[in-house]
JSON list of C-alpha atoms and ligand atoms in Angstrom, two decimals:
[
{"chain": "A", "resi": 6, "resn": "MET", "atom": "CA", "xyz": [-2.46, -33.83, 24.39]},
{"chain": "A", "resi": 7, "resn": "GLN", "atom": "CA", "xyz": [-2.83, -30.17, 23.60]},
{"chain": "A", "resi": 8, "resn": "GLY", "atom": "CA", "xyz": [-0.35, -29.10, 20.99]},
{"chain": "A", "resi": 9, "resn": "LYS", "atom": "CA", "xyz": [0.76, -25.63, 20.04]},
{"chain": "A", "resi": 10, "resn": "THR", "atom": "CA", "xyz": [0.08, -24.30, 16.59]},
{"chain": "A", "resi": 11, "resn": "CYS", "atom": "CA", "xyz": [2.27, -22.32, 14.27]},
{"chain": "A", "resi": 12, "resn": "LEU", "atom": "CA", "xyz": [1.70, -18.57, 14.42]},
{"chain": "A", "resi": 13, "resn": "ASN", "atom": "CA", "xyz": [2.03, -18.29, 10.73]},
{"chain": "A", "resi": 14, "resn": "CYS", "atom": "CA", "xyz": [0.24, -21.26, 9.20]},
{"chain": "A", "resi": 15, "resn": "GLY", "atom": "CA", "xyz": [-1.62, -22.69, 12.07]},
{"chain": "A", "resi": 16, "resn": "ALA", "atom": "CA", "xyz": [-0.22, -26.23, 11.74]},
{"chain": "A", "resi": 17, "resn": "PRO", "atom": "CA", "xyz": [0.46, -28.16, 14.90]},
{"chain": "A", "resi": 18, "resn": "ILE", "atom": "CA", "xyz": [3.99, -27.83, 16.14]},
{"chain": "A", "resi": 19, "resn": "GLN", "atom": "CA", "xyz": [6.01, -30.83, 17.21]},
{"chain": "A", "resi": 20, "resn": "GLY", "atom": "CA", "xyz": [9.00, -30.61, 19.39]},
{"chain": "A", "resi": 21, "resn": "ARG", "atom": "CA", "xyz": [10.25, -27.95, 21.83]},
{"chain": "A", "resi": 22, "resn": "ILE", "atom": "CA", "xyz": [7.63, -26.20, 24.02]},
{"chain": "A", "resi": 23, "resn": "ASP", "atom": "CA", "xyz": [8.95, -22.76, 23.17]},
{"chain": "A", "resi": 24, "resn": "LYS", "atom": "CA", "xyz": [8.65, -23.09, 19.43]},
{"chain": "A", "resi": 25, "resn": "LYS", "atom": "CA", "xyz": [6.25, -20.74, 17.84]},
{"chain": "A", "resi": 26, "resn": "PHE", "atom": "CA", "xyz": [6.64, -21.64, 14.16]},
{"chain": "A", "resi": 27, "resn": "CYS", "atom": "CA", "xyz": [6.86, -25.04, 12.39]},
{"chain": "A", "resi": 28, "resn": "ASP", "atom": "CA", "xyz": [9.97, -24.04, 10.52]},
{"chain": "A", "resi": 29, "resn": "ASP", "atom": "CA", "xyz": [12.26, -21.10, 9.55]},
{"chain": "A", "resi": 30, "resn": "GLN", "atom": "CA", "xyz": [10.21, -20.27, 6.52]},
{"chain": "A", "resi": 31, "resn": "CYS", "atom": "CA", "xyz": [7.04, -19.82, 8.58]},
{"chain": "A", "resi": 32, "resn": "ARG", "atom": "CA", "xyz": [8.97, -17.63, 11.06]},
{"chain": "A", "resi": 33, "resn": "ASN", "atom": "CA", "xyz": [10.37, -15.46, 8.26]},
{"chain": "A", "resi": 34, "resn": "THR", "atom": "CA", "xyz": [7.02, -15.04, 6.55]},
{"chain": "A", "resi": 35, "resn": "TYR", "atom": "CA", "xyz": [5.36, -14.13, 9.76]},
{"chain": "A", "resi": 36, "resn": "ASN", "atom": "CA", "xyz": [7.98, -11.60, 10.81]},
{"chain": "A", "resi": 37, "resn": "TYR", "atom": "CA", "xyz": [7.97, -10.13, 7.23]},
{"chain": "A", "resi": 38, "resn": "GLN", "atom": "CA", "xyz": [4.23, -9.63, 7.28]},
{"chain": "A", "resi": 39, "resn": "LEU", "atom": "CA", "xyz": [4.42, -8.02, 10.72]},
{"chain": "A", "resi": 40, "resn": "TYR", "atom": "CA", "xyz": [6.92, -5.55, 9.48]},
{"chain": "A", "resi": 41, "resn": "ALA", "atom": "CA", "xyz": [5.21, -4.94, 6.19]},
{"chain": "A", "resi": 42, "resn": "ASP", "atom": "CA", "xyz": [1.83, -4.27, 7.91]},
{"chain": "A", "resi": 43, "resn": "GLY", "atom": "CA", "xyz": [3.44, -1.67, 10.16]},
{"chain": "A", "resi": 44, "resn": "SER", "atom": "CA", "xyz": [5.12, 0.10, 7.24]},
{"chain": "A", "resi": 45, "resn": "ASN", "atom": "CA", "xyz": [1.92, -0.12, 5.18]},
{"chain": "A", "resi": 46, "resn": "LEU", "atom": "CA", "xyz": [0.06, 1.76, 7.94]},
{"chain": "A", "resi": 47, "resn": "ILE", "atom": "CA", "xyz": [2.65, 4.55, 7.96]},
{"chain": "A", "resi": 48, "resn": "ARG", "atom": "CA", "xyz": [2.60, 4.58, 4.11]},
{"chain": "A", "resi": 49, "resn": "ARG", "atom": "CA", "xyz": [-1.16, 4.87, 4.13]},
{"chain": "A", "resi": 50, "resn": "ILE", "atom": "CA", "xyz": [-1.23, 7.71, 6.58]},
{"chain": "A", "resi": 51, "resn": "ASN", "atom": "CA", "xyz": [1.51, 9.63, 4.77]},
{"chain": "A", "resi": 52, "resn": "HIS", "atom": "CA", "xyz": [-0.46, 9.11, 1.54]},
{"chain": "A", "resi": 53, "resn": "ALA", "atom": "CA", "xyz": [-3.72, 10.39, 3.26]},
{"chain": "A", "resi": 54, "resn": "LEU", "atom": "CA", "xyz": [-1.88, 13.44, 4.62]},
{"chain": "A", "resi": 55, "resn": "LYS", "atom": "CA", "xyz": [-0.47, 14.28, 1.24]},
{"chain": "A", "resi": 56, "resn": "LYS", "atom": "CA", "xyz": [-3.69, 13.77, -0.49]},
{"chain": "A", "resi": 57, "resn": "ASN", "atom": "CA", "xyz": [-5.41, 16.10, 2.07]},
{"chain": "A", "resi": 58, "resn": "ARG", "atom": "CA", "xyz": [-2.71, 18.72, 1.59]},
{"chain": "A", "resi": 59, "resn": "ASN", "atom": "CA", "xyz": [-3.09, 18.45, -2.30]},
{"chain": "A", "resi": 60, "resn": "ILE", "atom": "CA", "xyz": [-6.89, 18.84, -1.96]},
{"chain": "A", "resi": 61, "resn": "LEU", "atom": "CA", "xyz": [-6.44, 22.00, 0.11]},
{"chain": "A", "resi": 62, "resn": "ALA", "atom": "CA", "xyz": [-3.81, 23.30, -2.25]},
{"chain": "A", "resi": 63, "resn": "SER", "atom": "CA", "xyz": [-6.10, 22.65, -5.26]},
{"chain": "A", "resi": 64, "resn": "LEU", "atom": "CA", "xyz": [-8.77, 24.82, -3.70]},
{"chain": "A", "resi": 65, "resn": "VAL", "atom": "CA", "xyz": [-6.56, 27.95, -3.21]},
{"chain": "A", "resi": 66, "resn": "LYS", "atom": "CA", "xyz": [-6.13, 29.75, -6.46]},
{"chain": "A", "resi": 67, "resn": "GLU", "atom": "CA", "xyz": [-2.62, 30.47, -7.79]},
{"chain": "A", "resi": 68, "resn": "GLY", "atom": "CA", "xyz": [-1.34, 33.70, -6.26]},
{"chain": "A", "resi": 69, "resn": "ASP", "atom": "CA", "xyz": [-4.03, 33.69, -3.42]},
{"chain": "A", "resi": 70, "resn": "GLU", "atom": "CA", "xyz": [-3.37, 32.88, 0.17]},
{"chain": "A", "resi": 71, "resn": "MET", "atom": "CA", "xyz": [-6.77, 31.64, 1.09]},
{"chain": "A", "resi": 72, "resn": "ALA", "atom": "CA", "xyz": [-10.12, 30.49, -0.15]},
{"chain": "A", "resi": 73, "resn": "LYS", "atom": "CA", "xyz": [-13.65, 29.87, 1.22]},
{"chain": "A", "resi": 74, "resn": "VAL", "atom": "CA", "xyz": [-15.46, 26.69, 0.27]},
{"chain": "A", "resi": 75, "resn": "PRO", "atom": "CA", "xyz": [-18.22, 24.60, 1.51]},
{"chain": "A", "resi": 76, "resn": "LYS", "atom": "CA", "xyz": [-17.16, 21.70, 3.82]},
{"chain": "A", "resi": 77, "resn": "GLU", "atom": "CA", "xyz": [-18.89, 19.20, 1.52]},
{"chain": "A", "resi": 78, "resn": "LYS", "atom": "CA", "xyz": [-16.41, 20.25, -1.25]},
{"chain": "A", "resi": 79, "resn": "LEU", "atom": "CA", "xyz": [-13.56, 18.75, 0.84]},
{"chain": "A", "resi": 80, "resn": "THR", "atom": "CA", "xyz": [-15.55, 15.57, 1.60]},
{"chain": "A", "resi": 81, "resn": "GLN", "atom": "CA", "xyz": [-16.41, 15.21, -2.07]},
{"chain": "A", "resi": 82, "resn": "GLU", "atom": "CA", "xyz": [-12.70, 15.43, -3.01]},
{"chain": "A", "resi": 83, "resn": "GLY", "atom": "CA", "xyz": [-11.94, 12.66, -0.50]},
{"chain": "A", "resi": 84, "resn": "TYR", "atom": "CA", "xyz": [-10.57, 14.72, 2.31]},
{"chain": "A", "resi": 85, "resn": "GLN", "atom": "CA", "xyz": [-9.96, 12.61, 5.49]},
{"chain": "A", "resi": 86, "resn": "PHE", "atom": "CA", "xyz": [-10.49, 14.83, 8.48]},
{"chain": "A", "resi": 87, "resn": "LYS", "atom": "CA", "xyz": [-8.95, 12.40, 10.91]},
{"chain": "A", "resi": 88, "resn": "TYR", "atom": "CA", "xyz": [-5.56, 13.01, 9.47]},
{"chain": "A", "resi": 89, "resn": "SER", "atom": "CA", "xyz": [-3.66, 16.25, 10.04]},
{"chain": "A", "resi": 90, "resn": "THR", "atom": "CA", "xyz": [-0.12, 17.22, 10.82]},
{"chain": "A", "resi": 91, "resn": "HIS", "atom": "CA", "xyz": [-0.65, 20.02, 13.44]},
{"chain": "A", "resi": 92, "resn": "THR", "atom": "CA", "xyz": [-3.03, 22.66, 14.66]},
{"chain": "A", "resi": 93, "resn": "TYR", "atom": "CA", "xyz": [-2.63, 26.34, 15.43]},
{"chain": "A", "resi": 94, "resn": "GLU", "atom": "CA", "xyz": [-4.73, 28.38, 17.82]},
{"chain": "A", "resi": 95, "resn": "THR", "atom": "CA", "xyz": [-4.90, 32.07, 17.26]},
{"chain": "A", "resi": 96, "resn": "LYS", "atom": "CA", "xyz": [-5.08, 34.61, 20.20]},
{"chain": "A", "resi": 97, "resn": "LYS", "atom": "CA", "xyz": [-8.77, 34.85, 19.50]},
{"chain": "A", "resi": 98, "resn": "GLY", "atom": "CA", "xyz": [-9.28, 31.11, 19.94]},
{"chain": "A", "resi": 99, "resn": "SER", "atom": "CA", "xyz": [-9.76, 30.08, 16.37]},
{"chain": "A", "resi": 100, "resn": "ILE", "atom": "CA", "xyz": [-8.19, 26.66, 15.75]},
{"chain": "A", "resi": 101, "resn": "TYR", "atom": "CA", "xyz": [-6.62, 26.00, 12.28]},
{"chain": "A", "resi": 102, "resn": "THR", "atom": "CA", "xyz": [-5.91, 22.42, 11.32]},
{"chain": "A", "resi": 103, "resn": "TYR", "atom": "CA", "xyz": [-3.06, 21.87, 9.04]},
{"chain": "A", "resi": 104, "resn": "CYS", "atom": "CA", "xyz": [-1.78, 19.27, 6.58]},
{"chain": "A", "resi": 105, "resn": "TYR", "atom": "CA", "xyz": [1.77, 20.42, 6.09]},
{"chain": "A", "resi": 106, "resn": "ASP", "atom": "CA", "xyz": [1.71, 23.91, 4.48]},
{"chain": "A", "resi": 107, "resn": "TYR", "atom": "CA", "xyz": [-2.05, 24.14, 3.98]},
{"chain": "A", "resi": 108, "resn": "GLY", "atom": "CA", "xyz": [-4.79, 24.29, 6.56]},
{"chain": "A", "resi": 109, "resn": "PHE", "atom": "CA", "xyz": [-8.40, 25.07, 7.21]},
{"chain": "A", "resi": 110, "resn": "LEU", "atom": "CA", "xyz": [-10.56, 26.82, 9.75]},
{"chain": "A", "resi": 111, "resn": "PRO", "atom": "CA", "xyz": [-14.22, 25.80, 10.07]},
{"chain": "A", "resi": 112, "resn": "LEU", "atom": "CA", "xyz": [-16.50, 28.79, 9.55]},
{"chain": "A", "resi": 113, "resn": "GLU", "atom": "CA", "xyz": [-20.19, 29.19, 10.22]},
{"chain": "A", "resi": 114, "resn": "SER", "atom": "CA", "xyz": [-22.92, 27.49, 8.22]},
{"chain": "A", "resi": 115, "resn": "GLY", "atom": "CA", "xyz": [-20.75, 24.65, 6.89]},
{"chain": "A", "resi": 116, "resn": "TRP", "atom": "CA", "xyz": [-18.09, 26.83, 5.28]},
{"chain": "A", "resi": 117, "resn": "MET", "atom": "CA", "xyz": [-14.40, 26.36, 5.43]},
{"chain": "A", "resi": 118, "resn": "LEU", "atom": "CA", "xyz": [-11.57, 28.83, 5.12]},
{"chain": "A", "resi": 119, "resn": "ILE", "atom": "CA", "xyz": [-8.60, 27.29, 3.43]},
{"chain": "A", "resi": 120, "resn": "VAL", "atom": "CA", "xyz": [-5.34, 28.89, 4.13]},
{"chain": "A", "resi": 121, "resn": "LYS", "atom": "CA", "xyz": [-1.83, 28.61, 2.88]},
{"chain": "A", "resi": 122, "resn": "VAL", "atom": "CA", "xyz": [1.17, 28.98, 5.28]},
{"chain": "A", "resi": 123, "resn": "LYS", "atom": "CA", "xyz": [3.17, 32.11, 4.57]},
{"chain": "A", "resi": 124, "resn": "GLU", "atom": "CA", "xyz": [6.74, 31.39, 4.08]},
{"chain": "B", "resi": 202, "resn": "ZN", "atom": "ZN1", "xyz": [3.89, -23.00, 9.95]}
]
């Protein structure tokens, strides 16, 4: 006889065919982890976005609105290029990538222009 196993602990389940867990505790643990994993992902992405933003902000001097840095500088600081909040394309076709109020524009020869959004 082929029995079903608990989604949480993997133990064989006795009883009703539609049961997915061996008991309430296993069901609660499973559902909690499902929810926790989802919110962890959101938290991780939010954290990465804020870190990206802070890296960009740290490269623009106080009182300046932009800075030119080598792309490796961003990588060294731990910048994650896969995370951004939005992009902006100028009339000339340059695409700025933003993390909140700071962004960058890739320049030639591995340089980056870091910009601060004007308020
Ligand atoms: Zn179980």
